[in-house]
Short mmCIF file of C-alpha atoms in Angstrom, two decimals:
data_model
loop_
_atom_site.label_atom_id
_atom_site.label_comp_id
_atom_site.label_asym_id
_atom_site.label_seq_id
_atom_site.Cartn_x
_atom_site.Cartn_y
_atom_site.Cartn_z
CA UNK O 1 26.22 -11.82 99.25
CA UNK O 2 23.53 -10.61 101.52
CA UNK O 3 20.82 -8.46 99.98
CA UNK O 4 20.84 -4.80 100.86
CA UNK O 5 17.14 -5.33 102.44
CA UNK O 6 18.34 -8.14 104.51
CA UNK O 7 21.17 -6.12 105.82
CA UNK O 8 18.72 -3.40 106.88
CA UNK O 9 16.73 -5.97 108.59
CA UNK O 10 19.77 -7.26 110.22
CA UNK O 11 20.57 -3.97 111.51
CA UNK O 12 17.26 -3.32 112.90
CA UNK O 13 17.15 -6.64 114.76
CA UNK O 14 20.62 -5.70 116.31
CA UNK O 15 19.15 -2.26 117.57
CA UNK O 16 16.31 -4.12 119.25
CA UNK O 17 18.62 -6.52 120.80
CA UNK O 18 21.18 -3.99 121.99
CA UNK O 19 19.27 -1.20 123.26
CA UNK O 20 18.64 -1.81 127.12
CA UNK O 21 18.97 1.90 127.89
CA UNK O 22 16.34 3.16 125.31
CA UNK O 23 14.27 4.81 127.98
CA UNK O 24 17.47 6.86 128.85
CA UNK O 25 18.54 7.24 125.32
CA UNK O 26 19.89 10.49 124.03
CA UNK O 27 19.17 11.58 120.34
CA UNK O 28 21.73 10.81 117.72
CA UNK O 29 23.01 13.66 115.75
CA UNK O 30 25.95 14.85 113.54
CA UNK O 31 28.31 17.46 114.65
CA UNK O 32 27.72 19.77 111.51
CA UNK O 33 24.56 20.28 109.83
CA UNK O 34 26.43 21.65 106.81
CA UNK O 35 27.43 18.28 105.34
CA UNK O 36 25.68 15.42 103.34
CA UNK O 37 22.70 13.87 105.02
CA UNK O 38 23.82 10.88 107.16
CA UNK O 39 22.18 7.44 106.45
CA UNK O 40 19.44 6.40 108.98
CA UNK O 41 20.16 4.06 112.02
CA UNK O 42 17.54 2.63 114.19
CA UNK O 43 19.92 2.12 117.09
CA UNK O 44 19.70 4.61 119.95
CA UNK O 45 22.51 4.66 122.21
CA UNK O 46 22.31 4.77 126.05
CA UNK O 47 22.88 7.96 127.94
CA UNK O 48 26.50 8.82 128.77
CA UNK O 49 26.91 9.01 132.53
CA UNK O 50 30.46 8.38 133.29
CA UNK O 51 33.42 11.06 133.73
CA UNK O 52 32.91 14.48 132.44
CA UNK O 53 34.88 15.01 129.19
CA UNK O 54 37.07 17.83 130.88
CA UNK O 55 38.10 15.07 133.72
CA UNK O 56 38.98 12.45 131.09
CA UNK O 57 41.36 14.90 129.55
CA UNK O 58 42.83 15.88 132.68
CA UNK O 59 43.37 12.21 133.66
CA UNK O 60 45.00 11.63 130.30
CA UNK O 61 47.49 14.32 130.59
CA UNK O 62 48.40 13.42 134.27
CA UNK O 63 48.30 9.63 134.39
CA UNK O 64 48.76 8.20 130.63
CA UNK O 65 51.98 7.90 128.65
CA UNK O 66 52.48 11.02 126.47
CA UNK O 67 53.64 8.53 123.97
CA UNK O 68 49.86 7.60 123.47
CA UNK O 69 48.53 9.90 120.77
CA UNK O 70 44.91 10.65 119.93
CA UNK O 71 43.09 11.54 116.66
CA UNK O 72 41.71 14.94 116.05
CA UNK O 73 42.44 18.55 117.63
CA UNK O 74 39.60 17.78 120.12
CA UNK O 75 39.74 13.91 120.64
CA UNK O 76 36.46 12.11 120.64
CA UNK O 77 35.09 10.55 123.81
CA UNK O 78 33.37 7.53 122.68
CA UNK O 79 30.70 5.99 124.59
CA UNK O 80 28.99 3.23 122.40
CA UNK O 81 29.14 1.43 119.20
CA UNK O 82 26.89 -0.69 116.90
CA UNK O 83 27.77 -2.32 113.67
CA UNK O 84 29.46 0.68 111.50
CA UNK O 85 28.27 3.46 114.01
CA UNK O 86 30.12 4.88 116.87
CA UNK O 87 28.46 7.28 119.36
CA UNK O 88 30.42 10.09 121.49
CA UNK O 89 29.43 11.21 124.98
CA UNK O 90 26.97 13.75 123.81
CA UNK O 91 24.94 11.31 121.57
CA UNK O 92 26.77 12.45 118.09
CA UNK O 93 26.56 9.68 115.54
CA UNK O 94 29.88 8.88 113.34
CA UNK O 95 30.30 6.46 110.50
CA UNK O 96 33.49 4.41 111.39
CA UNK O 97 35.34 4.03 108.21
CA UNK O 98 38.43 3.02 109.99
CA UNK O 99 37.24 0.10 112.06
CA UNK O 100 39.42 0.88 115.17
CA UNK O 101 42.32 0.74 112.97
CA UNK O 102 41.10 -2.14 110.69
CA UNK O 103 40.24 -4.10 113.84
CA UNK O 104 36.41 -4.13 113.93
CA UNK O 105 35.84 -6.61 111.22
CA UNK O 106 32.04 -7.60 111.60
CA UNK O 107 30.73 -4.72 113.25
CA UNK O 108 30.81 -2.95 116.69
CA UNK O 109 29.17 -5.10 119.36
CA UNK O 110 27.79 -7.60 116.61
CA UNK O 111 25.11 -9.56 118.50
CA UNK O 112 26.26 -12.98 117.88
CA UNK O 113 29.86 -12.05 118.86
CA UNK O 114 28.57 -10.38 122.02
CA UNK O 115 26.37 -13.16 123.09
CA UNK O 116 29.04 -15.62 122.57
CA UNK O 117 31.37 -13.67 124.80
CA UNK O 118 28.64 -13.23 127.44
CA UNK O 119 28.07 -17.14 127.61
CA UNK O 120 31.65 -17.78 127.84
CA UNK O 121 32.46 -15.10 130.43
CA UNK O 122 29.72 -16.77 132.70
CA UNK O 123 31.45 -20.00 132.30
CA UNK O 124 35.23 -19.60 132.23
CA UNK O 125 37.17 -16.51 131.85
CA UNK O 126 40.62 -17.84 131.64
CA UNK O 127 42.88 -20.69 132.06
CA UNK O 128 46.17 -21.01 130.21
CA UNK O 129 46.86 -23.87 127.51
CA UNK O 130 48.73 -26.03 130.17
CA UNK O 131 44.89 -27.35 130.44
CA UNK O 132 42.58 -28.45 127.88
CA UNK O 133 39.63 -26.49 127.20
CA UNK O 134 37.32 -27.00 124.35
CA UNK O 135 37.11 -23.36 122.88
CA UNK O 136 40.65 -23.69 121.85
CA UNK O 137 40.33 -26.83 119.94
CA UNK O 138 36.99 -25.81 118.58
CA UNK O 139 38.68 -22.59 117.31
CA UNK O 140 41.87 -24.23 116.03
CA UNK O 141 40.00 -26.56 113.80
CA UNK O 142 37.88 -23.97 112.56
CA UNK O 143 40.50 -21.51 111.59
CA UNK O 144 42.90 -23.80 110.04
CA UNK O 145 40.42 -25.27 107.89
CA UNK O 146 40.16 -21.83 106.24
CA UNK O 147 43.72 -21.96 105.43
CA UNK O 148 45.26 -23.71 102.16
CA UNK O 149 47.68 -26.29 101.72
CA UNK O 150 49.86 -27.35 104.73
CA UNK O 151 49.30 -24.23 106.65
CA UNK O 152 47.64 -26.22 109.54
CA UNK O 153 49.54 -25.52 112.78
CA UNK O 154 48.40 -22.84 114.98
CA UNK O 155 50.13 -20.85 117.76
CA UNK O 156 47.84 -17.95 119.62
CA UNK O 157 49.13 -14.70 120.75
CA UNK O 158 47.80 -11.42 121.98
CA UNK O 159 48.78 -8.94 119.20
CA UNK O 160 49.90 -8.42 115.53
CA UNK O 161 53.41 -7.15 116.70
CA UNK O 162 53.73 -10.28 119.04
CA UNK O 163 52.53 -12.52 116.11
CA UNK O 164 55.01 -11.06 113.82
CA UNK O 165 57.87 -11.34 116.44
CA UNK O 166 57.20 -15.00 116.83
CA UNK O 167 57.01 -15.69 112.89
CA UNK O 168 60.50 -14.11 112.58
CA UNK O 169 61.86 -16.28 115.60
CA UNK O 170 60.45 -19.25 113.80
CA UNK O 171 62.08 -18.51 110.38
CA UNK O 172 65.48 -18.07 112.20
CA UNK O 173 64.98 -21.13 114.27
CA UNK O 174 63.95 -23.40 111.26
CA UNK O 175 66.48 -22.26 108.66
CA UNK O 176 69.39 -21.55 111.10
CA UNK O 177 70.02 -18.22 109.13
CA UNK O 178 69.65 -14.61 110.64
CA UNK O 179 68.96 -12.02 108.00
CA UNK O 180 65.29 -11.09 107.36
CA UNK O 181 64.20 -8.87 104.43
CA UNK O 182 61.14 -6.67 104.60
CA UNK O 183 59.67 -3.80 102.26
CA UNK O 184 60.51 0.09 102.89
CA UNK O 185 57.35 1.73 104.11
CA UNK O 186 56.03 -1.48 105.55
CA UNK O 187 54.74 -1.68 109.22
CA UNK O 188 54.92 -5.03 111.16
CA UNK O 189 54.72 -3.92 114.67
CA UNK O 190 56.84 -2.02 117.29
CA UNK O 191 58.10 -4.79 119.42
CA UNK O 192 61.69 -5.59 119.32
CA UNK O 193 61.89 -8.03 116.56
CA UNK O 194 58.98 -6.34 114.67
CA UNK O 195 60.51 -2.90 114.76
CA UNK O 196 63.56 -4.39 112.84
CA UNK O 197 61.24 -5.21 109.87
CA UNK O 198 59.09 -1.92 110.27
CA UNK O 199 60.58 0.46 107.58
CA UNK O 200 59.00 3.94 108.60
CA UNK O 201 61.22 6.20 110.47
CA UNK O 202 58.44 7.61 112.82
CA UNK O 203 58.36 4.23 114.66
CA UNK O 204 62.36 3.97 114.97
CA UNK O 205 63.32 4.80 118.53
CA UNK O 206 66.94 5.55 117.54
CA UNK O 207 68.27 2.63 119.77
CA UNK O 208 69.39 -0.86 118.76
CA UNK O 209 66.45 -3.08 117.77
CA UNK O 210 65.48 -5.87 115.43
CA UNK O 211 69.01 -6.55 114.46
CA UNK O 212 69.69 -8.69 111.17
CA UNK O 213 66.83 -6.89 109.50
CA UNK O 214 67.18 -5.47 105.85
CA UNK O 215 64.99 -3.52 103.67
CA UNK O 216 64.47 -3.26 99.82
CA UNK O 217 62.68 -0.69 97.72
CA UNK O 218 59.00 -0.47 98.12
CA UNK O 219 57.23 -1.62 94.96
CA UNK O 220 54.79 1.68 95.13
CA UNK O 221 53.44 2.00 91.42
CA UNK O 222 52.17 5.39 92.11
CA UNK O 223 54.75 7.14 94.00
CA UNK O 224 57.76 4.83 93.16
CA UNK O 225 60.10 5.04 90.24
CA UNK O 226 58.22 2.80 88.02
CA UNK O 227 54.69 1.95 87.57
CA UNK O 228 51.81 2.18 84.91
CA UNK O 229 48.35 1.73 84.39
CA UNK O 230 47.85 -1.76 84.36
CA UNK O 231 50.06 -2.84 87.38
CA UNK O 232 47.61 -3.24 90.16
CA UNK O 233 45.16 -5.91 90.93
CA UNK O 234 42.45 -3.09 91.68
CA UNK O 235 39.27 -1.84 89.80
CA UNK O 236 41.22 1.62 89.68
CA UNK O 237 44.80 1.93 88.16
CA UNK O 238 47.12 4.78 88.34
CA UNK O 239 46.93 7.45 85.80
CA UNK O 240 50.62 6.89 84.64
CA UNK O 241 51.39 5.82 81.28
CA UNK O 242 52.13 2.28 80.69
CA UNK O 243 54.36 0.97 77.84
CA UNK O 244 54.47 -2.73 78.90
CA UNK O 245 54.02 -5.43 76.40
CA UNK O 246 50.67 -7.62 77.05
CA UNK O 247 52.48 -10.38 78.91
CA UNK O 248 55.06 -8.43 81.06
CA UNK O 249 55.02 -5.77 83.50
CA UNK O 250 58.20 -3.57 83.55
CA UNK O 251 57.52 -2.22 86.94
CA UNK O 252 57.45 -5.55 88.33
CA UNK O 253 60.70 -6.52 86.68
CA UNK O 254 62.34 -3.29 87.90
CA UNK O 255 61.29 -3.64 91.58
CA UNK O 256 62.38 -7.36 91.45
CA UNK O 257 65.91 -6.32 90.29
CA UNK O 258 66.10 -3.93 93.48
CA UNK O 259 65.18 -7.01 95.53
CA UNK O 260 68.09 -8.88 93.88
CA UNK O 261 70.56 -6.19 94.33
CA UNK O 262 69.67 -5.98 98.16
CA UNK O 263 70.02 -9.74 98.31
CA UNK O 264 73.35 -9.56 96.57
CA UNK O 265 74.85 -6.45 98.21
CA UNK O 266 73.49 -6.43 101.65
CA UNK O 267 72.41 -9.82 102.89
CA UNK O 268 74.34 -13.07 103.68
CA UNK O 269 74.25 -15.77 101.02
CA UNK O 270 71.69 -17.66 103.09
CA UNK O 271 68.68 -15.72 104.94
CA UNK O 272 66.01 -16.53 107.18
CA UNK O 273 63.06 -15.06 105.47
CA UNK O 274 61.13 -12.23 103.73
CA UNK O 275 58.06 -10.69 105.50
CA UNK O 276 55.42 -8.50 103.40
CA UNK O 277 51.71 -7.70 103.79
CA UNK O 278 49.59 -8.50 100.63
CA UNK O 279 48.45 -4.80 100.68
CA UNK O 280 50.60 -2.37 102.72
CA UNK O 281 48.31 -0.93 105.55
CA UNK O 282 50.12 1.57 107.85
CA UNK O 283 52.47 2.40 104.69
CA UNK O 284 49.54 3.95 102.78
CA UNK O 285 47.55 1.12 101.31
CA UNK O 286 50.18 0.51 98.72
CA UNK O 287 49.63 -2.27 96.18
CA UNK O 288 52.55 -3.91 94.44
CA UNK O 289 52.78 -4.79 90.74
CA UNK O 290 51.13 -7.95 89.77
CA UNK O 291 53.41 -10.94 89.93
CA UNK O 292 55.86 -9.09 92.32
CA UNK O 293 55.21 -10.95 95.50
CA UNK O 294 55.45 -14.48 93.42
CA UNK O 295 58.71 -13.49 92.00
CA UNK O 296 59.84 -12.15 95.31
CA UNK O 297 59.03 -15.48 97.11
CA UNK O 298 60.96 -17.45 94.56
CA UNK O 299 64.16 -15.18 95.12
CA UNK O 300 63.82 -15.71 98.84
CA UNK O 301 63.54 -19.55 98.61
CA UNK O 302 66.51 -19.67 96.58
CA UNK O 303 68.45 -18.26 99.29
CA UNK O 304 67.15 -20.64 101.82
CA UNK O 305 64.60 -18.21 103.57
CA UNK O 306 60.97 -18.69 104.50
CA UNK O 307 58.11 -16.32 103.30
CA UNK O 308 55.97 -14.84 105.80
CA UNK O 309 52.60 -13.31 104.91
CA UNK O 310 51.55 -10.38 107.33
CA UNK O 311 47.70 -10.76 107.10
CA UNK O 312 46.97 -8.62 110.27
CA UNK O 313 45.06 -6.21 108.07
CA UNK O 314 44.35 -7.84 104.83
CA UNK O 315 42.93 -11.18 106.22
CA UNK O 316 39.50 -12.69 106.80
CA UNK O 317 37.82 -11.77 103.57
CA UNK O 318 38.63 -7.99 103.66
CA UNK O 319 39.99 -7.83 100.11
CA UNK O 320 36.89 -9.37 98.84
CA UNK O 321 37.93 -11.76 96.26
CA UNK O 322 39.89 -14.28 98.47
CA UNK O 323 39.64 -15.02 102.04
CA UNK O 324 43.50 -14.28 102.54
CA UNK O 325 45.47 -11.46 100.96
CA UNK O 326 48.33 -13.70 99.90
CA UNK O 327 45.95 -15.66 97.86
CA UNK O 328 45.38 -12.68 95.56
CA UNK O 329 49.13 -12.95 94.58
CA UNK O 330 48.69 -16.69 93.68
CA UNK O 331 51.41 -17.48 96.47
CA UNK O 332 51.80 -19.96 99.19
CA UNK O 333 53.55 -18.53 102.36
CA UNK O 334 55.38 -20.75 104.88
CA UNK O 335 54.20 -18.70 107.79
CA UNK O 336 50.98 -16.48 108.18
CA UNK O 337 50.42 -13.86 110.68
CA UNK O 338 46.98 -12.38 111.60
CA UNK O 339 45.45 -10.05 114.29
CA UNK O 340 43.14 -7.11 114.38
CA UNK O 341 39.84 -8.44 112.84
CA UNK O 342 40.64 -11.82 113.97
CA UNK O 343 38.75 -10.91 117.17
CA UNK O 344 36.52 -8.07 116.17
CA UNK O 345 38.38 -5.91 118.66
CA UNK O 346 39.23 -8.42 121.31
CA UNK O 347 42.87 -8.88 121.93
CA UNK O 348 43.99 -11.73 120.13
CA UNK O 349 46.42 -12.88 117.27
CA UNK O 350 47.84 -16.03 115.64
CA UNK O 351 50.60 -17.53 113.75
CA UNK O 352 49.92 -20.24 111.40
CA UNK O 353 52.82 -22.61 109.87
CA UNK O 354 53.45 -26.00 108.67
CA UNK O 355 54.17 -29.13 110.69
CA UNK O 356 57.82 -29.16 109.48
CA UNK O 357 58.47 -25.64 110.52
CA UNK O 358 56.55 -25.90 114.01
CA UNK O 359 58.81 -29.15 114.69
CA UNK O 360 61.68 -26.96 114.95
CA UNK O 361 59.86 -24.24 117.02
CA UNK O 362 58.96 -26.97 119.42
CA UNK O 363 62.69 -27.80 120.33
CA UNK O 364 62.62 -24.69 122.58
CA UNK O 365 60.23 -23.84 125.32
CA UNK O 366 57.99 -21.00 124.38
CA UNK O 367 54.93 -20.09 126.50
CA UNK O 368 52.16 -17.41 126.10
CA UNK O 369 50.04 -17.05 129.34
CA UNK O 370 46.96 -15.25 127.67
CA UNK O 371 47.39 -16.80 124.08
CA UNK O 372 44.54 -19.09 123.24
CA UNK O 373 42.42 -18.37 126.33
CA UNK O 374 38.95 -19.49 126.48
CA UNK O 375 37.51 -15.95 125.96
CA UNK O 376 39.54 -15.18 122.97
CA UNK O 377 38.93 -18.59 121.17
CA UNK O 378 35.14 -18.41 121.86
CA UNK O 379 34.97 -14.57 120.51
CA UNK O 380 37.50 -15.61 117.25
CA UNK O 381 35.05 -18.56 116.60
CA UNK O 382 32.17 -16.21 116.61
CA UNK O 383 33.70 -13.92 114.10
CA UNK O 384 34.57 -16.69 111.61
CA UNK O 385 30.82 -17.81 111.89
CA UNK O 386 29.67 -14.14 111.32
CA UNK O 387 31.81 -13.56 108.28
CA UNK O 388 30.33 -16.64 106.67
CA UNK O 389 26.60 -16.17 107.88
CA UNK O 390 26.56 -12.51 107.15
CA UNK O 391 28.25 -12.74 103.62
CA UNK O 392 30.82 -10.21 104.62
CA UNK O 393 33.53 -11.29 102.31
CA UNK O 394 31.10 -10.84 99.31
CA UNK O 395 29.94 -7.51 100.87
CA UNK O 396 33.54 -6.47 100.81
CA UNK O 397 33.87 -7.04 97.34
CA UNK O 398 30.70 -5.61 95.94
CA UNK O 399 30.52 -2.47 98.21
CA UNK O 400 34.45 -2.18 98.00
CA UNK O 401 34.44 -1.89 94.11
CA UNK O 402 31.39 0.49 94.32
CA UNK O 403 33.37 2.72 96.49
CA UNK O 404 36.64 2.66 94.70
CA UNK O 405 34.62 3.62 91.43
CA UNK O 406 33.00 6.56 93.34
CA UNK O 407 36.19 7.72 95.04
CA UNK O 408 38.01 7.48 91.45
CA UNK O 409 35.35 10.19 90.36
CA UNK O 410 36.74 12.30 92.97
CA UNK O 411 40.38 11.92 91.63
CA UNK O 412 39.04 12.92 88.27
CA UNK O 413 37.49 16.11 89.80
CA UNK O 414 40.13 17.45 92.41
CA UNK O 415 43.59 18.10 91.63
CA UNK O 416 44.71 17.36 94.94
CA UNK O 417 43.46 13.85 94.94
CA UNK O 418 46.45 12.12 93.38
CA UNK O 419 45.63 8.37 93.81
CA UNK O 420 42.71 5.78 94.59
CA UNK O 421 43.75 2.41 95.26
CA UNK O 422 42.91 -0.87 96.89
CA UNK O 423 41.08 -3.99 96.93
CA UNK O 424 37.80 -4.76 98.65
CA UNK O 425 37.22 -2.79 101.82
CA UNK O 426 41.16 -1.95 102.01
CA UNK O 427 41.25 1.45 100.23
CA UNK O 428 43.62 4.25 100.03
CA UNK O 429 43.25 8.00 98.82
CA UNK O 430 46.52 9.63 98.36
CA UNK O 431 46.59 13.39 98.51
CA UNK O 432 49.02 15.51 96.61
CA UNK O 433 49.76 19.31 95.81
CA UNK O 434 49.16 18.51 92.22
CA UNK O 435 49.06 15.66 90.05
CA UNK O 436 51.97 16.54 87.63
CA UNK O 437 54.65 16.37 90.38
CA UNK O 438 52.77 13.98 92.66
CA UNK O 439 54.36 15.97 95.61
CA UNK O 440 52.80 14.86 99.06
CA UNK O 441 50.09 17.20 100.33
CA UNK O 442 51.71 18.41 103.66
CA UNK O 443 50.38 16.45 106.54
CA UNK O 444 48.91 19.56 108.22
CA UNK O 445 46.91 20.18 105.05
CA UNK O 446 45.71 16.76 104.89
CA UNK O 447 44.65 17.12 108.53
CA UNK O 448 42.27 20.11 107.90
CA UNK O 449 40.33 17.95 105.37
CA UNK O 450 40.32 15.02 107.90
CA UNK O 451 38.99 17.16 110.49
CA UNK O 452 36.10 18.43 108.25
CA UNK O 453 35.40 14.84 107.36
CA UNK O 454 34.95 14.07 111.30
CA UNK O 455 32.72 17.26 111.52
CA UNK O 456 30.38 15.89 108.87
CA UNK O 457 30.12 12.38 110.48
CA UNK O 458 32.69 10.19 108.88
CA UNK O 459 35.95 8.76 110.79
CA UNK O 460 38.77 8.18 108.34
CA UNK O 461 42.09 6.83 109.07
CA UNK O 462 45.40 8.32 107.81
CA UNK O 463 48.95 7.09 106.96
CA UNK O 464 51.76 6.62 104.23
CA UNK O 465 55.33 7.58 104.29
CA UNK O 466 54.30 11.09 104.33
CA UNK O 467 51.02 10.78 106.21
CA UNK O 468 49.39 12.10 103.32
CA UNK O 469 46.95 9.13 102.47
CA UNK O 470 43.32 8.50 103.83
CA UNK O 471 43.07 4.92 105.08
CA UNK O 472 39.64 3.54 104.44
CA UNK O 473 39.00 0.19 106.11
CA UNK O 474 35.52 0.23 107.71
CA UNK O 475 33.62 -2.67 109.37
CA UNK O 476 32.89 -5.21 106.66
CA UNK O 477 29.26 -4.87 107.21
CA UNK O 478 28.85 -1.41 105.63
CA UNK O 479 26.22 -0.89 103.03
CA UNK O 480 25.99 1.01 99.67
CA UNK O 481 24.27 3.96 101.33
CA UNK O 482 27.13 4.22 103.70
CA UNK O 483 29.68 4.12 101.18
CA UNK O 484 28.00 6.72 99.09
CA UNK O 485 27.57 9.00 102.39
CA UNK O 486 31.33 8.71 102.99
CA UNK O 487 32.35 9.70 99.27
CA UNK O 488 29.69 12.74 99.74
CA UNK O 489 31.47 13.54 102.98
CA UNK O 490 34.94 13.62 101.57
CA UNK O 491 33.84 15.57 98.48
CA UNK O 492 32.11 18.16 100.88
CA UNK O 493 35.31 18.11 102.99
CA UNK O 494 37.57 18.69 99.87
CA UNK O 495 35.30 21.90 98.83
CA UNK O 496 35.40 23.19 102.21
CA UNK O 497 39.19 23.06 102.28
CA UNK O 498 39.68 24.46 98.85
CA UNK O 499 37.15 27.47 99.58
CA UNK O 500 38.80 28.14 102.99
CA UNK O 501 40.72 31.12 101.93
CA UNK O 502 38.26 32.47 99.29
#
């Protein structure tokens, strides 16, 4: 792992490289002076000189679809980003602990990634893969070398939804079967195929979509029917009593029985596949009992199905101990999908599979105009280099463990902090009305705490079936002082929330 001092020096170097507007710079400040002290940042953003805030809001209401939602009562107008920091139009600085929805992997405007993009932009913006261009082949070789076993055949797309659509299509073509199984509370995208395996009602349009998709019980050891204090692959376990013997997990066995029942009652005798995230993202950072995914894969393969690992949020070292989330479960998927952090914010995604499965896919014509374009491949290649050169996987493990343990102290201190869970820098904090009933804290109540956190200078995500979980997935370059600041801000926000009526 890169030493903290080195990270500081690297940050200072980034500031010098990416501050061409220093003479016109505005001061960086937090929205509220009542919160914890924000860690220093040498970077000074350029002065905002674009559309006035009021005009932006007016255009949004008039010209953008109302289906596009924003965060916060007064949405942020963001102007500039630097590593783990974001700056709004008035120069206020925020610690980004959601990473553009788990998409900014190596840091906002990382100098190496930005420089690679500039060079490619001046050379060749776009050509489709009907022609040869070296960035595609350099990237394909580099990415597949980071995947184990026979996972060596790559198809590039533009988004995670599109990648999951394609993975389901591949599974059906290869097996000749139709039924796909997914986990309740899981999210895999909002495009036609992906909507079928997404099992959160908020995303369901109420019209036909994703036919042939079935769901099974979510193996949630905190809120689910079964769970104990030794179930998760995490430094922080639930406070539920565990009565399992040393070599068994009752929760895992019970949830597998639910999957068996789904297969025996709702699915055809031969199925196409099973898709699951190694750790649920939008569903609330849910971790399954240890051994669940391994046993689930065995059941699916007995029915002729393929196993798909959705690594859109867990991939590229974010879980810390491994480069891919599925490796933490000791499984080997047949197809892997990835997006978000793959391009550090640039729109790109990928499906990786075996030669055998791809040979069936190749029997039909499938074409993607932008998939694998020179810009995407150049940026993706730079991201892979930075993850290795900056020691970001190790950083996820070290800072993630520290962050989890510090957040667990808030769980011990506050009755409304029901659960802290996760691995590496993929963390969830689930809020409840009380620990005994585990009743979800109403979403509007959580939103109050979330707004306070923003006012104190930290941007958290939120999610879960009841929208009562803070999703903590920052850029992988964060430092210990950033983690400590985020915890202090959450604690201050909780105190403010609890004292609001006093």
